[in-house]
Every structure is written in structure tokens, then in C-alpha cells.
């Protein structure tokens, strides 16, 4: 399972880099120095058009209050750190090849996004709208999107069906908004069949969100007020590998007996909660963060995912616990590290108490 997960992540990295490398290569292959003057004359006067990268348009940090007309050749558009309030269709009339738009750190509100201004950008893959003044997820969105970043807005509402046609989306970032449990219905994420990373950290959730897409590998829920993990919650997301629940209100009573005994989870982060004991873990787990809880003691025999007798058998490799990193500082545990911890977790490389 570990190999499959790492292979999936490696493939995702290679695909993203392949797209970027191929795009840059095409730019240089198609670039004719005789046309540089033409590219420069097309460039909006408020922006910078590098001759060596004619498919990119840099309009960041210019104090712009509106989006300038975008030339047809542009694939990568940088508009971050401005004073833009409105997103309308007009600047994008000729920009039919856009792949990437960065509108972070502006003053955009939902009411000032013209209907269709974004959805008509059929080739758009990456849309960054972080640090704006959005109160809900903008809609409609381009159907080809692969990444949507909406962190640090004021989003408290997700319109029904907003993600229903976004089958290509692999990353959705909604962290540091104003989402309540009521905003996440059973069909909220319907349509996100290829989502791999979902970030809902730093919101106002008290419950685990409903109906997380089944292919999710990374789920980030830090800095909420979650108290309970429902029974068999992770059976609906059988591929989840990285799980972050730091800075919540989880107690021993809020975790089912085998709530985190999930073979797919390789990295589990439960720092800054209210746990008094280490919850049962799976033998496949590699990184466990339990710092700053209320744990007073550690019993290796009790937390070992296999019997100590098997762990002591040097010839036993079939289900040898794979834990490599264990963090327990900020609790009430006194050194030294119990010997049975080392007997069980023979692959441990770091223990912090």
C-alpha cells in the first residue's frame, strides 16, 4: 500500500512537472526573436512581458484597480498584490489559451465577479484567489480546473453543485475561511472524483465533514473545533494517506476503538488536542504526531499494533510496525523511553519526548 501511495504521489508530481516543462519548451520552440517587438507592443503598459517567456504576463504589485486586456498568446497571468475588485469577461475576450491565473491578495468580492467571466476560460488549469474578500465559492468555474486555491477569504457558503463538473480538480484549498458544519452537506463535494488534496484547516467545524471524495490522499482539518471521529469514518476514503487534525478538541472518548487503525494512513497528526493516551494505530503508520496533549505515560505493549512476541522475533517481517517518527513532547511523559517501545517499533528513527 505504501508503495502504491508513493507511486501515485510521484506520478502526480511528474505529471505537473511534465505539463510545466512541456509548456515552457513549446514557448521557446515557437519563439522567434524577430517577433519580440510585436510581443512588446502587445504588452499592457501596466505590466511586464519578458521576451524570453512570451506566454507569461506579469502585472503583480502594480497597484491595479482593474484587469488590463490580456493578449491572446498568454498562458500564465500574474495579477497578485493589487487593488482589483472586479473580474469581468472583457479583459479575457482574446485570452483563450490561459492556463494559470494568480489573483491572490486583491479586493475581489463575489458580487463583482461577472457571471461566466471564469467559466468561459476553457483551458484554465490553475486558479488562485487567496486573500480576497469572497464570501462563497465563486461559480460557475472552468470545467478543466486542476487546482483551486481559495484560502484566507471570508467563505461561509458553498453553492449547491459548484463542484459537480470539476472532475479534473486534484487540489481544493479552503483553509482559513468561515465554514461551519452546515456549509458542508452530503453532496457538497459531489463531482470531485479525482480530488487528491482537500484543505479545510482553520475554519469553524465541530464535526468531521461529510462525504469526502473517495480518492482523497491528503486531508487537512487543523485548527477547527472537532470533538468526535465517527465510527468507520475513514472507510469511505480508503486511500487517505496524510491526515492532519492538529489543534482540535479530540479526547479519548471522541475516538472509536479503532478509529485511526487504518492501513492507508502513513502520516497522522493529532498534536494540540486533549488525548490522555495513544489511540490504537495500524502497523503501516510511519509518522505519528501526538505532542501537546495530556498523555502521562506510554506503554509499548498496549500501543504496539502487533504482539510484542512477534515484534521480538527478528525473523518476523510480514507485519512489522513501520513507525519511523514519534513525537510526544508537550505531554506529561517523563524519560527514559520505555524499552518495549523500541522492541515494538524497530524502524524508529526519532522519538521526541
CSV table of C-alpha atoms in Angstrom, one decimal:
chain,number,residue,atom,x,y,z
A,1,UNK,CA,0.0,0.0,0.0
A,2,UNK,CA,2.8,2.4,0.9
A,3,UNK,CA,4.5,1.8,-2.5
A,4,UNK,CA,1.2,2.4,-4.3
A,5,UNK,CA,0.6,5.7,-2.5
A,6,UNK,CA,4.1,7.0,-3.0
A,7,UNK,CA,3.8,5.9,-6.6
A,8,UNK,CA,0.6,7.9,-7.0
A,9,UNK,CA,2.2,11.0,-5.5
A,10,UNK,CA,5.3,10.6,-7.6
A,11,UNK,CA,3.1,10.3,-10.7
A,12,UNK,CA,1.2,13.4,-9.7
A,13,UNK,CA,4.5,15.3,-9.3
A,14,UNK,CA,5.8,14.1,-12.6
A,15,UNK,CA,2.6,15.0,-14.4
A,16,UNK,CA,2.5,18.5,-13.1
A,17,UNK,CA,6.2,19.0,-13.9
A,18,UNK,CA,5.7,17.4,-17.3
A,19,UNK,CA,2.9,19.9,-18.1
A,20,UNK,CA,5.0,22.9,-17.0
A,21,UNK,CA,8.2,21.6,-18.8
A,22,UNK,CA,6.2,20.9,-22.0
A,23,UNK,CA,4.6,24.3,-21.8
A,24,UNK,CA,7.9,26.1,-21.4
A,25,UNK,CA,9.6,24.0,-24.1
A,26,UNK,CA,6.8,24.9,-26.5
A,27,UNK,CA,7.2,28.6,-25.7
A,28,UNK,CA,10.9,28.5,-26.5
A,29,UNK,CA,10.4,26.3,-29.6
A,30,UNK,CA,7.8,28.7,-31.0
A,31,UNK,CA,9.7,31.9,-30.1
A,32,UNK,CA,11.2,33.8,-32.9
A,33,UNK,CA,13.4,36.8,-31.9
A,34,UNK,CA,12.0,38.8,-34.9
A,35,UNK,CA,8.7,38.8,-33.1
A,36,UNK,CA,9.9,40.2,-29.8
A,37,UNK,CA,9.0,43.7,-30.8
A,38,UNK,CA,5.5,42.6,-31.6
A,39,UNK,CA,5.1,40.9,-28.2
A,40,UNK,CA,6.3,44.0,-26.5
A,41,UNK,CA,3.9,46.3,-28.4
A,42,UNK,CA,1.0,44.0,-27.3
A,43,UNK,CA,2.0,44.1,-23.7
A,44,UNK,CA,-0.3,46.2,-21.5
A,45,UNK,CA,1.6,49.2,-20.4
A,46,UNK,CA,1.0,48.5,-16.7
A,47,UNK,CA,2.6,45.0,-17.0
A,48,UNK,CA,5.8,43.3,-17.9
A,49,UNK,CA,6.2,40.9,-20.8
A,50,UNK,CA,9.6,39.1,-20.6
A,51,UNK,CA,10.8,38.5,-24.2
A,52,UNK,CA,12.3,35.2,-23.0
A,53,UNK,CA,8.9,34.0,-21.8
A,54,UNK,CA,6.3,35.5,-24.1
A,55,UNK,CA,3.4,33.3,-22.8
A,56,UNK,CA,3.6,35.0,-19.4
A,57,UNK,CA,2.2,38.3,-18.3
A,58,UNK,CA,3.4,39.9,-15.0
A,59,UNK,CA,1.0,42.5,-13.7
A,60,UNK,CA,1.7,41.9,-10.0
A,61,UNK,CA,2.4,44.6,-7.4
A,62,UNK,CA,1.3,47.4,-9.8
A,63,UNK,CA,-1.5,49.0,-7.8
A,64,UNK,CA,-4.0,48.0,-10.5
A,65,UNK,CA,-7.7,48.5,-9.8
A,66,UNK,CA,-8.9,46.5,-12.8
A,67,UNK,CA,-7.6,43.7,-15.0
A,68,UNK,CA,-6.0,45.0,-18.3
A,69,UNK,CA,-6.8,43.5,-21.7
A,70,UNK,CA,-4.9,40.1,-21.9
A,71,UNK,CA,-3.2,39.3,-25.2
A,72,UNK,CA,-4.2,36.1,-26.9
A,73,UNK,CA,-0.8,34.5,-26.5
A,74,UNK,CA,-0.8,34.5,-22.7
A,75,UNK,CA,-0.9,31.2,-20.8
A,76,UNK,CA,0.4,32.4,-17.4
A,77,UNK,CA,-1.2,35.5,-15.8
A,78,UNK,CA,0.2,37.1,-12.6
A,79,UNK,CA,-2.1,39.7,-11.0
A,80,UNK,CA,-1.4,39.2,-7.3
A,81,UNK,CA,-0.9,42.0,-4.8
A,82,UNK,CA,-3.1,44.7,-6.5
A,83,UNK,CA,-6.3,46.5,-5.7
A,84,UNK,CA,-8.6,44.7,-8.2
A,85,UNK,CA,-12.2,44.5,-7.2
A,86,UNK,CA,-13.9,43.3,-10.4
A,87,UNK,CA,-13.4,40.2,-12.6
A,88,UNK,CA,-15.3,40.7,-15.9
A,89,UNK,CA,-15.4,39.0,-19.2
A,90,UNK,CA,-14.0,41.9,-21.2
A,91,UNK,CA,-10.2,41.6,-20.4
A,92,UNK,CA,-10.3,37.9,-21.3
A,93,UNK,CA,-12.0,38.1,-24.6
A,94,UNK,CA,-8.9,37.2,-26.5
A,95,UNK,CA,-7.2,35.2,-23.8
A,96,UNK,CA,-8.5,31.8,-24.9
A,97,UNK,CA,-5.2,29.9,-24.0
A,98,UNK,CA,-4.9,30.9,-20.3
A,99,UNK,CA,-3.7,28.0,-18.1
A,100,UNK,CA,-2.8,29.9,-14.9
A,101,UNK,CA,-4.3,32.9,-13.2
A,102,UNK,CA,-2.9,34.3,-9.9
A,103,UNK,CA,-5.3,36.8,-8.4
A,104,UNK,CA,-4.2,36.5,-4.8
A,105,UNK,CA,-4.2,39.5,-2.4
A,106,UNK,CA,-6.7,41.7,-4.2
A,107,UNK,CA,-10.1,43.0,-3.1
A,108,UNK,CA,-12.4,40.7,-5.1
A,109,UNK,CA,-15.9,40.0,-3.8
A,110,UNK,CA,-18.5,37.6,-5.2
A,111,UNK,CA,-20.8,40.4,-6.4
A,112,UNK,CA,-18.0,41.8,-8.6
A,113,UNK,CA,-17.3,38.6,-10.5
A,114,UNK,CA,-19.3,38.7,-13.7
A,115,UNK,CA,-21.2,35.6,-14.4
A,116,UNK,CA,-19.3,33.5,-16.9
A,117,UNK,CA,-16.1,35.5,-16.7
A,118,UNK,CA,-14.2,32.5,-15.2
A,119,UNK,CA,-16.2,29.6,-16.7
A,120,UNK,CA,-15.5,30.7,-20.3
A,121,UNK,CA,-11.8,30.1,-19.7
A,122,UNK,CA,-12.0,26.6,-21.1
A,123,UNK,CA,-8.3,25.8,-20.8
A,124,UNK,CA,-7.7,27.2,-17.4
A,125,UNK,CA,-6.0,24.7,-15.1
A,126,UNK,CA,-4.9,26.7,-12.0
A,127,UNK,CA,-6.9,29.5,-10.4
A,128,UNK,CA,-5.6,31.3,-7.3
A,129,UNK,CA,-8.0,33.6,-5.4
A,130,UNK,CA,-6.4,33.6,-2.0
A,131,UNK,CA,-6.5,36.6,0.4
A,132,UNK,CA,-9.5,38.3,-1.2
A,133,UNK,CA,-13.0,39.1,0.2
A,134,UNK,CA,-15.0,36.2,-1.1
A,135,UNK,CA,-18.0,35.1,1.0
A,136,UNK,CA,-18.7,32.0,-1.0
A,137,UNK,CA,-17.0,29.7,-3.5
A,138,UNK,CA,-17.3,31.5,-6.9
A,139,UNK,CA,-19.5,29.9,-9.6
A,140,UNK,CA,-19.6,28.8,-12.3
A,141,UNK,CA,-16.0,27.6,-12.6
A,142,UNK,CA,-13.9,26.3,-15.6
A,143,UNK,CA,-14.6,22.6,-16.1
A,144,UNK,CA,-10.9,21.8,-16.7
A,145,UNK,CA,-9.6,23.2,-13.4
A,146,UNK,CA,-6.9,21.1,-11.7
A,147,UNK,CA,-6.2,23.4,-8.7
A,148,UNK,CA,-8.5,25.9,-6.9
A,149,UNK,CA,-7.0,27.9,-4.1
A,150,UNK,CA,-9.4,30.0,-2.0
A,151,UNK,CA,-7.5,30.3,1.3
A,152,UNK,CA,-7.9,33.3,3.6
A,153,UNK,CA,-11.2,34.7,2.4
A,154,UNK,CA,-14.5,35.0,4.2
A,155,UNK,CA,-16.2,32.0,2.7
A,156,UNK,CA,-19.1,30.7,4.7
A,157,UNK,CA,-21.2,29.2,1.9
A,158,UNK,CA,-20.5,26.7,-0.8
A,159,UNK,CA,-23.2,26.9,-3.5
A,160,UNK,CA,-25.0,23.7,-4.4
A,161,UNK,CA,-23.4,21.9,-7.3
A,162,UNK,CA,-20.5,24.3,-7.6
A,163,UNK,CA,-18.1,21.4,-7.9
A,164,UNK,CA,-20.3,19.0,-9.8
A,165,UNK,CA,-18.5,19.4,-13.2
A,166,UNK,CA,-14.9,19.7,-11.8
A,167,UNK,CA,-13.9,16.1,-12.4
A,168,UNK,CA,-10.3,17.2,-13.1
A,169,UNK,CA,-9.8,19.0,-9.9
A,170,UNK,CA,-7.0,17.4,-7.8
A,171,UNK,CA,-6.4,20.1,-5.2
A,172,UNK,CA,-9.0,22.3,-3.3
A,173,UNK,CA,-7.8,24.7,-0.7
A,174,UNK,CA,-10.4,26.3,1.5
A,175,UNK,CA,-8.3,26.9,4.6
A,176,UNK,CA,-8.7,29.9,6.9
A,177,UNK,CA,-12.3,30.8,5.9
A,178,UNK,CA,-15.5,30.9,7.9
A,179,UNK,CA,-17.0,27.5,7.1
A,180,UNK,CA,-19.5,25.9,9.6
A,181,UNK,CA,-20.6,22.3,9.6
A,182,UNK,CA,-23.9,23.4,7.9
A,183,UNK,CA,-21.9,24.6,4.9
A,184,UNK,CA,-20.7,21.0,4.2
A,185,UNK,CA,-23.6,18.9,3.1
A,186,UNK,CA,-23.5,15.3,2.0
A,187,UNK,CA,-23.4,16.4,-1.7
A,188,UNK,CA,-21.1,19.4,-1.3
A,189,UNK,CA,-18.0,17.7,-2.9
A,190,UNK,CA,-20.0,15.6,-5.4
A,191,UNK,CA,-18.3,15.6,-8.7
A,192,UNK,CA,-14.7,15.8,-7.4
A,193,UNK,CA,-13.9,12.3,-8.5
A,194,UNK,CA,-10.1,12.9,-8.9
A,195,UNK,CA,-9.5,15.1,-5.8
A,196,UNK,CA,-6.3,14.2,-4.1
A,197,UNK,CA,-5.8,17.1,-1.6
A,198,UNK,CA,-8.5,18.8,0.5
A,199,UNK,CA,-7.6,21.5,2.9
A,200,UNK,CA,-10.3,22.8,5.3
A,201,UNK,CA,-8.0,23.8,8.1
A,202,UNK,CA,-8.6,27.0,10.2
A,203,UNK,CA,-12.4,27.1,9.8
A,204,UNK,CA,-15.2,26.6,12.4
A,205,UNK,CA,-16.0,23.0,12.1
A,206,UNK,CA,-17.2,21.0,15.0
A,207,UNK,CA,-17.7,17.7,13.1
A,208,UNK,CA,-15.8,15.7,10.6
A,209,UNK,CA,-17.0,16.9,7.1
A,210,UNK,CA,-19.5,14.7,5.2
A,211,UNK,CA,-18.8,12.8,2.0
A,212,UNK,CA,-15.1,13.5,1.4
A,213,UNK,CA,-14.3,12.4,-2.1
A,214,UNK,CA,-13.2,8.7,-2.1
A,215,UNK,CA,-9.8,9.3,-3.9
A,216,UNK,CA,-8.6,11.9,-1.4
A,217,UNK,CA,-5.0,11.2,-0.3
A,218,UNK,CA,-4.4,14.3,1.9
A,219,UNK,CA,-7.0,15.7,4.3
A,220,UNK,CA,-6.1,18.7,6.4
A,221,UNK,CA,-8.5,19.7,9.2
A,222,UNK,CA,-6.2,21.5,11.6
A,223,UNK,CA,-7.4,24.4,13.8
A,224,UNK,CA,-11.1,23.6,13.9
A,225,UNK,CA,-13.2,22.5,16.9
A,226,UNK,CA,-13.7,18.9,16.1
A,227,UNK,CA,-14.5,16.7,19.0
A,228,UNK,CA,-15.5,13.3,17.6
A,229,UNK,CA,-14.4,10.9,14.9
A,230,UNK,CA,-17.4,8.9,13.7
A,231,UNK,CA,-17.2,5.1,13.6
A,232,UNK,CA,-15.8,3.8,10.4
A,233,UNK,CA,-15.3,7.3,9.1
A,234,UNK,CA,-12.2,6.5,7.0
A,235,UNK,CA,-13.7,3.5,5.3
A,236,UNK,CA,-15.4,6.0,2.9
A,237,UNK,CA,-11.9,7.5,2.0
A,238,UNK,CA,-9.9,4.3,1.7
A,239,UNK,CA,-6.8,6.0,0.1
A,240,UNK,CA,-6.3,8.7,2.7
A,241,UNK,CA,-2.5,8.8,3.5
A,242,UNK,CA,-1.8,12.1,5.2
A,243,UNK,CA,-4.3,13.2,7.9
A,244,UNK,CA,-3.9,16.4,9.9
A,245,UNK,CA,-6.1,17.1,12.9
A,246,UNK,CA,-3.8,19.3,15.0
A,247,UNK,CA,-5.4,22.0,17.2
A,248,UNK,CA,-8.8,20.5,17.6
A,249,UNK,CA,-10.8,19.2,20.7
A,250,UNK,CA,-10.3,15.5,20.4
A,251,UNK,CA,-10.5,13.5,23.6
A,252,UNK,CA,-10.2,9.7,24.2
A,253,UNK,CA,-14.0,9.4,24.3
A,254,UNK,CA,-14.2,11.1,20.9
A,255,UNK,CA,-12.2,8.4,19.1
A,256,UNK,CA,-13.7,5.0,18.3
A,257,UNK,CA,-11.6,2.0,19.5
A,258,UNK,CA,-10.0,1.5,16.1
A,259,UNK,CA,-10.7,5.0,14.7
A,260,UNK,CA,-7.2,5.5,13.4
A,261,UNK,CA,-6.3,1.9,12.9
A,262,UNK,CA,-6.4,2.4,9.1
A,263,UNK,CA,-3.9,0.7,6.8
A,264,UNK,CA,-3.8,3.6,4.3
A,265,UNK,CA,-2.7,6.3,6.8
A,266,UNK,CA,1.0,6.8,6.8
A,267,UNK,CA,1.2,10.3,8.5
A,268,UNK,CA,-1.2,11.0,11.4
A,269,UNK,CA,-1.0,14.4,13.1
A,270,UNK,CA,-3.0,14.8,16.4
A,271,UNK,CA,-1.0,17.5,18.1
A,272,UNK,CA,-2.6,20.0,20.5
A,273,UNK,CA,-5.7,18.0,21.4
A,274,UNK,CA,-7.0,16.6,24.7
A,275,UNK,CA,-5.8,13.0,24.5
A,276,UNK,CA,-4.7,11.2,27.6
A,277,UNK,CA,-3.5,8.0,25.9
A,278,UNK,CA,-2.2,7.0,22.5
A,279,UNK,CA,-5.0,5.7,20.3
A,280,UNK,CA,-4.6,2.3,18.5
A,281,UNK,CA,-2.6,2.6,15.3
A,282,UNK,CA,-2.0,0.5,12.3
A,283,UNK,CA,1.3,-1.3,11.5
A,284,UNK,CA,1.6,0.7,8.3
A,285,UNK,CA,1.8,4.1,10.0
A,286,UNK,CA,5.1,5.8,9.6
A,287,UNK,CA,4.8,9.2,11.3
A,288,UNK,CA,2.8,10.0,14.4
A,289,UNK,CA,2.4,13.4,16.0
A,290,UNK,CA,0.9,13.5,19.5
A,291,UNK,CA,2.7,16.4,21.1
A,292,UNK,CA,0.9,18.8,23.4
A,293,UNK,CA,-1.8,16.5,24.6
A,294,UNK,CA,-2.4,15.3,28.1
A,295,UNK,CA,-0.7,11.9,27.9
A,296,UNK,CA,1.0,10.9,31.1
A,297,UNK,CA,2.6,7.5,30.2
A,298,UNK,CA,3.4,5.3,27.3
A,299,UNK,CA,3.0,1.5,27.3
A,300,UNK,CA,4.7,0.0,24.3
A,301,UNK,CA,2.9,-3.4,24.8
A,302,UNK,CA,-0.5,-1.7,24.7
A,303,UNK,CA,0.1,0.5,21.6
A,304,UNK,CA,2.1,-2.0,19.6
A,305,UNK,CA,0.0,-2.9,16.5
A,306,UNK,CA,1.3,-6.4,16.6
A,307,UNK,CA,2.1,-8.6,19.6
A,308,UNK,CA,5.4,-7.9,21.4
A,309,UNK,CA,6.2,-11.6,20.9
A,310,UNK,CA,6.1,-11.2,17.2
A,311,UNK,CA,8.0,-7.9,17.3
A,312,UNK,CA,10.7,-9.6,19.3
A,313,UNK,CA,11.1,-12.2,16.6
A,314,UNK,CA,13.9,-10.9,14.4
A,315,UNK,CA,12.8,-13.2,11.6
A,316,UNK,CA,9.2,-11.8,11.5
A,317,UNK,CA,8.8,-9.2,8.7
A,318,UNK,CA,5.2,-9.8,7.4
A,319,UNK,CA,3.6,-7.1,9.5
A,320,UNK,CA,6.5,-5.4,11.2
A,321,UNK,CA,5.4,-2.0,12.5
A,322,UNK,CA,6.7,0.7,10.2
A,323,UNK,CA,6.7,3.7,12.6
A,324,UNK,CA,9.7,5.8,12.0
A,325,UNK,CA,8.9,9.1,13.7
A,326,UNK,CA,7.1,9.5,17.1
A,327,UNK,CA,6.5,12.9,18.7
A,328,UNK,CA,5.3,13.1,22.3
A,329,UNK,CA,6.7,16.3,23.7
A,330,UNK,CA,4.4,18.7,25.4
A,331,UNK,CA,2.7,15.9,27.4
A,332,UNK,CA,3.3,14.7,30.9
A,333,UNK,CA,5.6,11.8,30.0
A,334,UNK,CA,8.9,11.5,31.7
A,335,UNK,CA,12.0,9.9,30.1
A,336,UNK,CA,13.5,7.4,29.6
A,337,UNK,CA,11.7,5.9,26.6
A,338,UNK,CA,10.2,2.6,27.6
A,339,UNK,CA,12.1,-0.4,26.2
A,340,UNK,CA,9.0,-2.0,24.9
A,341,UNK,CA,8.6,1.0,22.5
A,342,UNK,CA,11.9,0.2,20.9
A,343,UNK,CA,11.2,-3.5,20.9
A,344,UNK,CA,7.9,-3.0,19.0
A,345,UNK,CA,8.9,-0.2,16.6
A,346,UNK,CA,12.2,-1.4,15.3
A,347,UNK,CA,12.3,1.1,12.5
A,348,UNK,CA,12.0,4.1,14.7
A,349,UNK,CA,14.5,6.8,13.7
A,350,UNK,CA,13.3,9.6,16.0
A,351,UNK,CA,11.4,9.8,19.3
A,352,UNK,CA,10.7,13.2,20.8
A,353,UNK,CA,9.6,13.3,24.4
